[in-house]
PDB file of N, CA and C in Angstrom:
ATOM      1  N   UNK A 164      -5.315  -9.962  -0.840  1.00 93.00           N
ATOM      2  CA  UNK A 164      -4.278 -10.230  -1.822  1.00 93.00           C
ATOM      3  C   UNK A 164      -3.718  -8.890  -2.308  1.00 93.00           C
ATOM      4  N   UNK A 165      -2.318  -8.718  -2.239  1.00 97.00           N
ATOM      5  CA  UNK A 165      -1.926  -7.537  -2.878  1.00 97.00           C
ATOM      6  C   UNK A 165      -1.738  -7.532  -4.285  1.00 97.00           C
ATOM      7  N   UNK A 166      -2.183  -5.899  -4.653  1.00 97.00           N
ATOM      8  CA  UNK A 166      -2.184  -5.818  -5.734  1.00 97.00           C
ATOM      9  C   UNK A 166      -0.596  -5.038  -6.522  1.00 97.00           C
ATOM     10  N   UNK A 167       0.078  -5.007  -5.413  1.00 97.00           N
ATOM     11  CA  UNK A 167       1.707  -4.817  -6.211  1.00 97.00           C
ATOM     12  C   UNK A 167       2.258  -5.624  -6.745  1.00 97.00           C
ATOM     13  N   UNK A 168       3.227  -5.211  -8.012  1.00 94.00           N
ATOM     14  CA  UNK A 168       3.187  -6.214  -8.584  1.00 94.00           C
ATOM     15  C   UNK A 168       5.180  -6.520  -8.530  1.00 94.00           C
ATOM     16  N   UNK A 169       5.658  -5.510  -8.393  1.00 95.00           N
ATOM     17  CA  UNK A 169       7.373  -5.398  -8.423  1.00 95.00           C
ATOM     18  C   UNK A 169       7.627  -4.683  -6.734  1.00 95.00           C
ATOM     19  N   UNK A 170       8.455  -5.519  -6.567  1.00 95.00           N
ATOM     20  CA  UNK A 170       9.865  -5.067  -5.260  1.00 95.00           C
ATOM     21  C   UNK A 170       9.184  -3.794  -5.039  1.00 95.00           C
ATOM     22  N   UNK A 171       9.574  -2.901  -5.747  1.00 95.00           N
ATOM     23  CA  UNK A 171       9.449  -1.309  -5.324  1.00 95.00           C
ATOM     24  C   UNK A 171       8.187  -0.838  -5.017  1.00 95.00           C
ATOM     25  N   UNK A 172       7.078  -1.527  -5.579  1.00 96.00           N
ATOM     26  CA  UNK A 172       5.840  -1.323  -5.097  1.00 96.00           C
ATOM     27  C   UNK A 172       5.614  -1.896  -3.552  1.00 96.00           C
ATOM     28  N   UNK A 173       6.400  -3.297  -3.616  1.00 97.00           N
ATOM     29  CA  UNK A 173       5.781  -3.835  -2.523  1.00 97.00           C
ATOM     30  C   UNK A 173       6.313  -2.836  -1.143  1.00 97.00           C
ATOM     31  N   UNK A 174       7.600  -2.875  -1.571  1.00 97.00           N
ATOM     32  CA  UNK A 174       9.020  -1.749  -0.707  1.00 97.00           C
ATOM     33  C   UNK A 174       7.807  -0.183  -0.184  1.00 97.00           C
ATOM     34  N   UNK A 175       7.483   0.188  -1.091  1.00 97.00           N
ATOM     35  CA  UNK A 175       7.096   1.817  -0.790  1.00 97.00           C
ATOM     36  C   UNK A 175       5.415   1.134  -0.246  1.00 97.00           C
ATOM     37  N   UNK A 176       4.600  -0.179  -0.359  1.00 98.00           N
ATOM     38  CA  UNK A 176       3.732   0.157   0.188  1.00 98.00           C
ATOM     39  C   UNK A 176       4.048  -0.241   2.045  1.00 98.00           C
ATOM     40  N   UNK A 177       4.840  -1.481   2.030  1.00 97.00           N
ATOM     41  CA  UNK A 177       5.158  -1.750   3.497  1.00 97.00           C
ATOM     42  C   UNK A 177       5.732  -0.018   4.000  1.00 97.00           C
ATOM     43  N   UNK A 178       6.529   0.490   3.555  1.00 97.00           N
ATOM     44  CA  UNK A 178       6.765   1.466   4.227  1.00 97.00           C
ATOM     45  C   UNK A 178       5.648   2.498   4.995  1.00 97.00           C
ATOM     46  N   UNK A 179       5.086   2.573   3.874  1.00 97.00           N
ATOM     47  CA  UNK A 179       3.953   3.744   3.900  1.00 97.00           C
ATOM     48  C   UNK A 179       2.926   2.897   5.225  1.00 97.00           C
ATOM     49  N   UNK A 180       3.079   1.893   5.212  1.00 98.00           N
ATOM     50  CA  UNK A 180       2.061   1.125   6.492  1.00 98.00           C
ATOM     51  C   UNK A 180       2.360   1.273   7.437  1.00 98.00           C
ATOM     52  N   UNK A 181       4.441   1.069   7.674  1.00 96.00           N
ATOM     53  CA  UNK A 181       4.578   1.178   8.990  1.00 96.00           C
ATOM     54  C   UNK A 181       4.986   2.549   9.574  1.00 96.00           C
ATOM     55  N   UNK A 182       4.742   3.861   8.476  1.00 96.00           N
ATOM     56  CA  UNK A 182       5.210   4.978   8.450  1.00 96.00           C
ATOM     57  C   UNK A 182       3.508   5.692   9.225  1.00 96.00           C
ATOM     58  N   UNK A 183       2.917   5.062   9.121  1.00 95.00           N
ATOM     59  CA  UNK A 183       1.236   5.079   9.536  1.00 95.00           C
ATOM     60  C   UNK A 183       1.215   5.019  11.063  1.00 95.00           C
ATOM     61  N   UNK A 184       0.863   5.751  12.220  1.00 95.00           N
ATOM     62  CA  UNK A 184       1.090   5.461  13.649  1.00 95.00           C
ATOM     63  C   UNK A 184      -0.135   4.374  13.487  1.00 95.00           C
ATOM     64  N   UNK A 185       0.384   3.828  14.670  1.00 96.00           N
ATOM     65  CA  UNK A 185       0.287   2.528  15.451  1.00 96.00           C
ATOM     66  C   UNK A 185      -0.471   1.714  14.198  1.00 96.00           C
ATOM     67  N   UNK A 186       0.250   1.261  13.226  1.00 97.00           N
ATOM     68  CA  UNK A 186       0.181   0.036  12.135  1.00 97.00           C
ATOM     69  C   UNK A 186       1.643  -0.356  12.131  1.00 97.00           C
ATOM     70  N   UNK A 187       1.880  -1.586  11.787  1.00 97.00           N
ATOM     71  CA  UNK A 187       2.833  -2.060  11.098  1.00 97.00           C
ATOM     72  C   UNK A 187       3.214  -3.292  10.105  1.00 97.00           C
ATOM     73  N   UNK A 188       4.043  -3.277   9.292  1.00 97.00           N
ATOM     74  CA  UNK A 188       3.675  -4.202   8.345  1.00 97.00           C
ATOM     75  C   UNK A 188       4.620  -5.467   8.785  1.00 97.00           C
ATOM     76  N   UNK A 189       4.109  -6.719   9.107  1.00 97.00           N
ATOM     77  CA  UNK A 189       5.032  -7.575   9.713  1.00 97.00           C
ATOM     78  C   UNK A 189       5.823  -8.475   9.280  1.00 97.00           C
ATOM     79  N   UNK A 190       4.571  -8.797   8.382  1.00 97.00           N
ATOM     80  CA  UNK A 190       5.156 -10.408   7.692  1.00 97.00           C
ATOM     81  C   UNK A 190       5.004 -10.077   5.838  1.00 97.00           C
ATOM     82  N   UNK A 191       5.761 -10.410   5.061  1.00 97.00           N
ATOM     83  CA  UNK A 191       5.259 -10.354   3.705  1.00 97.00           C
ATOM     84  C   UNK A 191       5.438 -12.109   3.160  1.00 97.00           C
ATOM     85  N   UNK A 192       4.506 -12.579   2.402  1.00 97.00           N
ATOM     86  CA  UNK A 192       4.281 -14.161   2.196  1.00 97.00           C
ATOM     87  C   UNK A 192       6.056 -13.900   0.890  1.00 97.00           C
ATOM     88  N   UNK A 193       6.323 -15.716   1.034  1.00 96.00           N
ATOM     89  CA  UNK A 193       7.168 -16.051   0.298  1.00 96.00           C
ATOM     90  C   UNK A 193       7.161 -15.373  -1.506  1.00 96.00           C
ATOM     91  N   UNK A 194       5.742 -15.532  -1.653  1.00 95.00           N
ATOM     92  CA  UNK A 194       5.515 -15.135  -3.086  1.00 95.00           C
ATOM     93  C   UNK A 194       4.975 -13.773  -3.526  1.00 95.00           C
ATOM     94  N   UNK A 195       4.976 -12.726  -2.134  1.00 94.00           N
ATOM     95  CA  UNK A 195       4.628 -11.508  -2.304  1.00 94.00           C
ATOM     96  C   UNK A 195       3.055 -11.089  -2.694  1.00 94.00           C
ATOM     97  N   UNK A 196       2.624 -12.082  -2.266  1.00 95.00           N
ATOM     98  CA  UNK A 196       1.246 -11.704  -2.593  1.00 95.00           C
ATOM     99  C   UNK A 196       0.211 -11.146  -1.149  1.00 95.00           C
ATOM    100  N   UNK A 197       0.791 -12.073  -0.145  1.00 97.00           N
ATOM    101  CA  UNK A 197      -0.037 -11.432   0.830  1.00 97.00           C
ATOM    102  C   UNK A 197       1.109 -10.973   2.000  1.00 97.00           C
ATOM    103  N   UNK A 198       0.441 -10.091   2.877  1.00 97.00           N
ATOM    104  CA  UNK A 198       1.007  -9.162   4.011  1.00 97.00           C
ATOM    105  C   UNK A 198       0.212  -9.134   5.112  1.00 97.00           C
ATOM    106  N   UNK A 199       0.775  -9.598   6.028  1.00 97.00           N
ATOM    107  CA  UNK A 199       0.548  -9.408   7.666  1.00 97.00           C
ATOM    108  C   UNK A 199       0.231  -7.819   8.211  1.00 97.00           C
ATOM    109  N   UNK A 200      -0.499  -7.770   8.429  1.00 98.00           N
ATOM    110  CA  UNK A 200      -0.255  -5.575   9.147  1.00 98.00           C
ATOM    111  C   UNK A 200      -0.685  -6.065  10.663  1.00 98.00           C
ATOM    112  N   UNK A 201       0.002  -4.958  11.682  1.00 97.00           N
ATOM    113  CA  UNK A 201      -0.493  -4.728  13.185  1.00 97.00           C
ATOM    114  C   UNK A 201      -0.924  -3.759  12.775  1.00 97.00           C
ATOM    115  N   UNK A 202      -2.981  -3.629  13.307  1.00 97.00           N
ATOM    116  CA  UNK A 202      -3.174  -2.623  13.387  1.00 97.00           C
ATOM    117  C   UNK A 202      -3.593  -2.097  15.122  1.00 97.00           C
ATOM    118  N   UNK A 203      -2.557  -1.525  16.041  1.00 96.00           N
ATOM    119  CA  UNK A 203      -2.939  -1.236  17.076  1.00 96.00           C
ATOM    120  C   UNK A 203      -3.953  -0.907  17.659  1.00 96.00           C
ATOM    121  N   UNK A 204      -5.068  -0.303  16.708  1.00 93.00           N
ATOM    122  CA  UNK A 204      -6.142   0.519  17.137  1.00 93.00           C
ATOM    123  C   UNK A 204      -7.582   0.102  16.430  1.00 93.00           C
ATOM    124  N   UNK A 205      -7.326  -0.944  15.493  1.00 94.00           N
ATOM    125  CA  UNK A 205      -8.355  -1.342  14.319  1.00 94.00           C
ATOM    126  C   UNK A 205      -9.301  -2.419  14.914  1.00 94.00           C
ATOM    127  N   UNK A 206      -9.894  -1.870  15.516  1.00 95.00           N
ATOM    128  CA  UNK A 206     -11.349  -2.667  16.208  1.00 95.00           C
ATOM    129  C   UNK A 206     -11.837  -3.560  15.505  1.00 95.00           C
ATOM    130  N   UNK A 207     -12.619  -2.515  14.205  1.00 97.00           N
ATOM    131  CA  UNK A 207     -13.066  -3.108  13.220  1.00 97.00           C
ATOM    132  C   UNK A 207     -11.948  -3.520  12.166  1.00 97.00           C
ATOM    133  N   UNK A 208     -12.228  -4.726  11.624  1.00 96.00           N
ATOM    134  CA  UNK A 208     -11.436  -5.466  11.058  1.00 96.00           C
ATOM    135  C   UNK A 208     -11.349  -5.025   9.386  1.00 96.00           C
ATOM    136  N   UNK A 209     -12.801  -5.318   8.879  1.00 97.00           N
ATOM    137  CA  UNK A 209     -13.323  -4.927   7.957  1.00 97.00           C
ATOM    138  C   UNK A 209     -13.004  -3.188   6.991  1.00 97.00           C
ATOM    139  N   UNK A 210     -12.950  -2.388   8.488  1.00 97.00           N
ATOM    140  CA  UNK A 210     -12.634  -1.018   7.847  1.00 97.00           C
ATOM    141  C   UNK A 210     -11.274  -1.147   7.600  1.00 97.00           C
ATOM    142  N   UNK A 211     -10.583  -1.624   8.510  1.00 97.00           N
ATOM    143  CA  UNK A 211      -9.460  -1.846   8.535  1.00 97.00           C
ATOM    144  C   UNK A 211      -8.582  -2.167   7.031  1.00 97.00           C
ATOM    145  N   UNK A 212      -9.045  -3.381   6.833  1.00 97.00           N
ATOM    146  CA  UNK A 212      -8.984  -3.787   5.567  1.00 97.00           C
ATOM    147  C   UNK A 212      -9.063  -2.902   4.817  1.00 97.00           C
ATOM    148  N   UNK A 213     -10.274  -2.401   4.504  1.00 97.00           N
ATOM    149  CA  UNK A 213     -10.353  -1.291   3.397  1.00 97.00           C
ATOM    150  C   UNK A 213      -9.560  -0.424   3.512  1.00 97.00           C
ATOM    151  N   UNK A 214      -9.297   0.323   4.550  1.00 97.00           N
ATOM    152  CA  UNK A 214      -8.356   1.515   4.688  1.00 97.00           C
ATOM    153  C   UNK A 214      -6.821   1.053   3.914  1.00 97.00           C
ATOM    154  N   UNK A 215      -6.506  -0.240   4.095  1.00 97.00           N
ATOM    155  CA  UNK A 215      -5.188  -0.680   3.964  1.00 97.00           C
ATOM    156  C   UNK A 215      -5.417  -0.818   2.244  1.00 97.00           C
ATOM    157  N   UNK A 216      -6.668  -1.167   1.776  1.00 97.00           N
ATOM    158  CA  UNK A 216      -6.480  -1.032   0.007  1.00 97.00           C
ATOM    159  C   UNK A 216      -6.717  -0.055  -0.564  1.00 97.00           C
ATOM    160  N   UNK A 217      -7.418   1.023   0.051  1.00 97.00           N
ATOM    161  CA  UNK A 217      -7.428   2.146  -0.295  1.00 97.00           C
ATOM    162  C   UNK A 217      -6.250   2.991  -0.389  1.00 97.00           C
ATOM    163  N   UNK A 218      -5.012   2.891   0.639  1.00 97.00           N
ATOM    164  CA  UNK A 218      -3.689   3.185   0.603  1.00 97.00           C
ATOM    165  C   UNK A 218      -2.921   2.782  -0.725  1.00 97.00           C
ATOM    166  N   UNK A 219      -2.968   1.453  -0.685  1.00 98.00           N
ATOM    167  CA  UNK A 219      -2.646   0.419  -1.847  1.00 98.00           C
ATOM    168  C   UNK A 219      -3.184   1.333  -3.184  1.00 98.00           C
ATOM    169  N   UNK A 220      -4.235   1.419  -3.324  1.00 97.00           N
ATOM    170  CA  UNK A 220      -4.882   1.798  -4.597  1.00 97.00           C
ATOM    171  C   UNK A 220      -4.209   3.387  -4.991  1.00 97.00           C
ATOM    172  N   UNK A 221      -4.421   3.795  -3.956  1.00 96.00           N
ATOM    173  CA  UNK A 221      -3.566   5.354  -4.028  1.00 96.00           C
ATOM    174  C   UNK A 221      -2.075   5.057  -4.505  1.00 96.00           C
ATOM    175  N   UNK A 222      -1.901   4.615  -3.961  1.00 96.00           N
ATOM    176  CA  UNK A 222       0.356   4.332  -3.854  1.00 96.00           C
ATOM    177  C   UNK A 222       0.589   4.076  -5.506  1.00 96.00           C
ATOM    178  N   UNK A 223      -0.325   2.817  -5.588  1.00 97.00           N
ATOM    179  CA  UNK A 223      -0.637   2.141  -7.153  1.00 97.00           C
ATOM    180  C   UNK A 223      -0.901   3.337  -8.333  1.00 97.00           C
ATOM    181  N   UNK A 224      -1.965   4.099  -8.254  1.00 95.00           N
ATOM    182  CA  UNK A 224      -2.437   4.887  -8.655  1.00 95.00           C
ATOM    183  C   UNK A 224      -1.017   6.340  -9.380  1.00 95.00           C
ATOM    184  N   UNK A 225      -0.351   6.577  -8.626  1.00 93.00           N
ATOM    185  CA  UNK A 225       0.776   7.241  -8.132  1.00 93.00           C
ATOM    186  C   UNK A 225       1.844   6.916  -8.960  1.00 93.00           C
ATOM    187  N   UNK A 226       2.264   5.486  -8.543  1.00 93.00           N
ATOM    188  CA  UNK A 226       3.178   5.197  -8.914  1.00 93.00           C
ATOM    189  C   UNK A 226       3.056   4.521 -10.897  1.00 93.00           C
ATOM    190  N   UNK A 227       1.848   4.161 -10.823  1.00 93.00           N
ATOM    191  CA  UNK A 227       2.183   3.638 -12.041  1.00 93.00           C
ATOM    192  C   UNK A 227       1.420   4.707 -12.733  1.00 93.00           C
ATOM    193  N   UNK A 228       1.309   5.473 -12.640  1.00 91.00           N
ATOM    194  CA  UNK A 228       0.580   6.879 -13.467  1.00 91.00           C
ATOM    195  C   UNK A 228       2.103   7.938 -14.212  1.00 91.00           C
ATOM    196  N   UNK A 229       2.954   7.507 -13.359  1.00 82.00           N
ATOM    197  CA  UNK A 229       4.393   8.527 -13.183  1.00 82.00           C
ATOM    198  C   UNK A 229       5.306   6.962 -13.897  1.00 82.00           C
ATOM    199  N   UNK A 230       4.878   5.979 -13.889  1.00 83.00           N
ATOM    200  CA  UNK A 230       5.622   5.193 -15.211  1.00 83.00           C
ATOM    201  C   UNK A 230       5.580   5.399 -16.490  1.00 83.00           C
ATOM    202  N   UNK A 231       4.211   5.576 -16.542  1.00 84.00           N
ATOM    203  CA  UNK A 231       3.508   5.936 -17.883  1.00 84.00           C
ATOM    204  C   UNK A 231       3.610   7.174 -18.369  1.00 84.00           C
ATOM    205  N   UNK A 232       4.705   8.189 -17.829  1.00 84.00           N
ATOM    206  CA  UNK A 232       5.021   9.247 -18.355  1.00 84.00           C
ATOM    207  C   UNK A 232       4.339  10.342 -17.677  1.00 84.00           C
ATOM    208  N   UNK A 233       2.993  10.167 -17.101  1.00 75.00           N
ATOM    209  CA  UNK A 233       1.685  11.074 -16.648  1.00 75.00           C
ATOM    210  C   UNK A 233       2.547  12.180 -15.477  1.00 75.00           C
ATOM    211  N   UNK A 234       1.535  12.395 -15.603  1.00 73.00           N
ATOM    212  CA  UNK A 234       1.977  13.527 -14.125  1.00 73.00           C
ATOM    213  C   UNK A 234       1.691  13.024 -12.650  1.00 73.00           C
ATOM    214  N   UNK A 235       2.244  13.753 -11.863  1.00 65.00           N
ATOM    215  CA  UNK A 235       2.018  13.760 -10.185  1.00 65.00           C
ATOM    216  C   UNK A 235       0.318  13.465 -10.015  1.00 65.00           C
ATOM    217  N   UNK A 236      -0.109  12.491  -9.250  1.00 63.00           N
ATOM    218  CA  UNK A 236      -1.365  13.473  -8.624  1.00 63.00           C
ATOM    219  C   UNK A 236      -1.986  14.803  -8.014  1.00 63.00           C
ATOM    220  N   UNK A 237      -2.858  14.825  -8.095  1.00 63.00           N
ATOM    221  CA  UNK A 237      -3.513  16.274  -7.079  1.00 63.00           C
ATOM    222  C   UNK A 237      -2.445  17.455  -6.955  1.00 63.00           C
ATOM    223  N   UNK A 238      -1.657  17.196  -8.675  1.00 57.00           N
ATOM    224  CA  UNK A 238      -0.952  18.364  -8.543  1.00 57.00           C
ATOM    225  C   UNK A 238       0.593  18.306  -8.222  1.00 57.00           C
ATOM    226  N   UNK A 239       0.942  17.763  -7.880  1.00 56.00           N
ATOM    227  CA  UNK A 239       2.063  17.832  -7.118  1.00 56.00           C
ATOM    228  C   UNK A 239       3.257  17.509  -7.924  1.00 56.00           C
ATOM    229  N   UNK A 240       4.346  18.134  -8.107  1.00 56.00           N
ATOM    230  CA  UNK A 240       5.325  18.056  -9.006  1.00 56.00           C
ATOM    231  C   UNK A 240       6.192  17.098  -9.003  1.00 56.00           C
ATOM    232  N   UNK A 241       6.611  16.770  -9.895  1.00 51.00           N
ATOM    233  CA  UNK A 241       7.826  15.840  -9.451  1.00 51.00           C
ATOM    234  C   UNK A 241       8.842  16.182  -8.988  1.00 51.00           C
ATOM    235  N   UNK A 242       9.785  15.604  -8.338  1.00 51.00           N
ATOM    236  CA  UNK A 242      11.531  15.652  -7.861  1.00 51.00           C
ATOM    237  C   UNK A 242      11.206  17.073  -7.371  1.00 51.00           C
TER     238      UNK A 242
END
């Protein structure tokens, strides 16, 4: 289940999936909650998974840290 919650989250995380070699993000459900990914190379299913919420959690992390006025992560400046 994804944990984005607006368009622009969902927008910048599909990107960032299919911006990922050999993943892509295929399908997104009617109500935005769940997402289809190709993962070309993902044997394991399980890591797989995780890798894809761990992205999520980062993106999340990021983005709603820089709503709240906060700064960049790990430094990194804005604009």
């Amino acid at each position: 289940r994804l944990r984005c919650r607006t368009d622009a989250e969902v927008a910048a995380y599909m990107g960032l999936i299919t911006l990922t070699p050999g993943t892509m993000a295929v399908s997104l459900s009617p109500d935005s909650t769940r997402l289809i990914v190709h993962g070309m190379h993902a044997s394991d299913t399980t890591a797989f998974r995780a890798d894809l919420a761990r992205l999520e959690a980062e993106l999340l992390d990021a983005v709603r840290r820089l709503e709240r006025g906060g700064t960049a992560p790990n430094g990194m400046e804005e604009g």
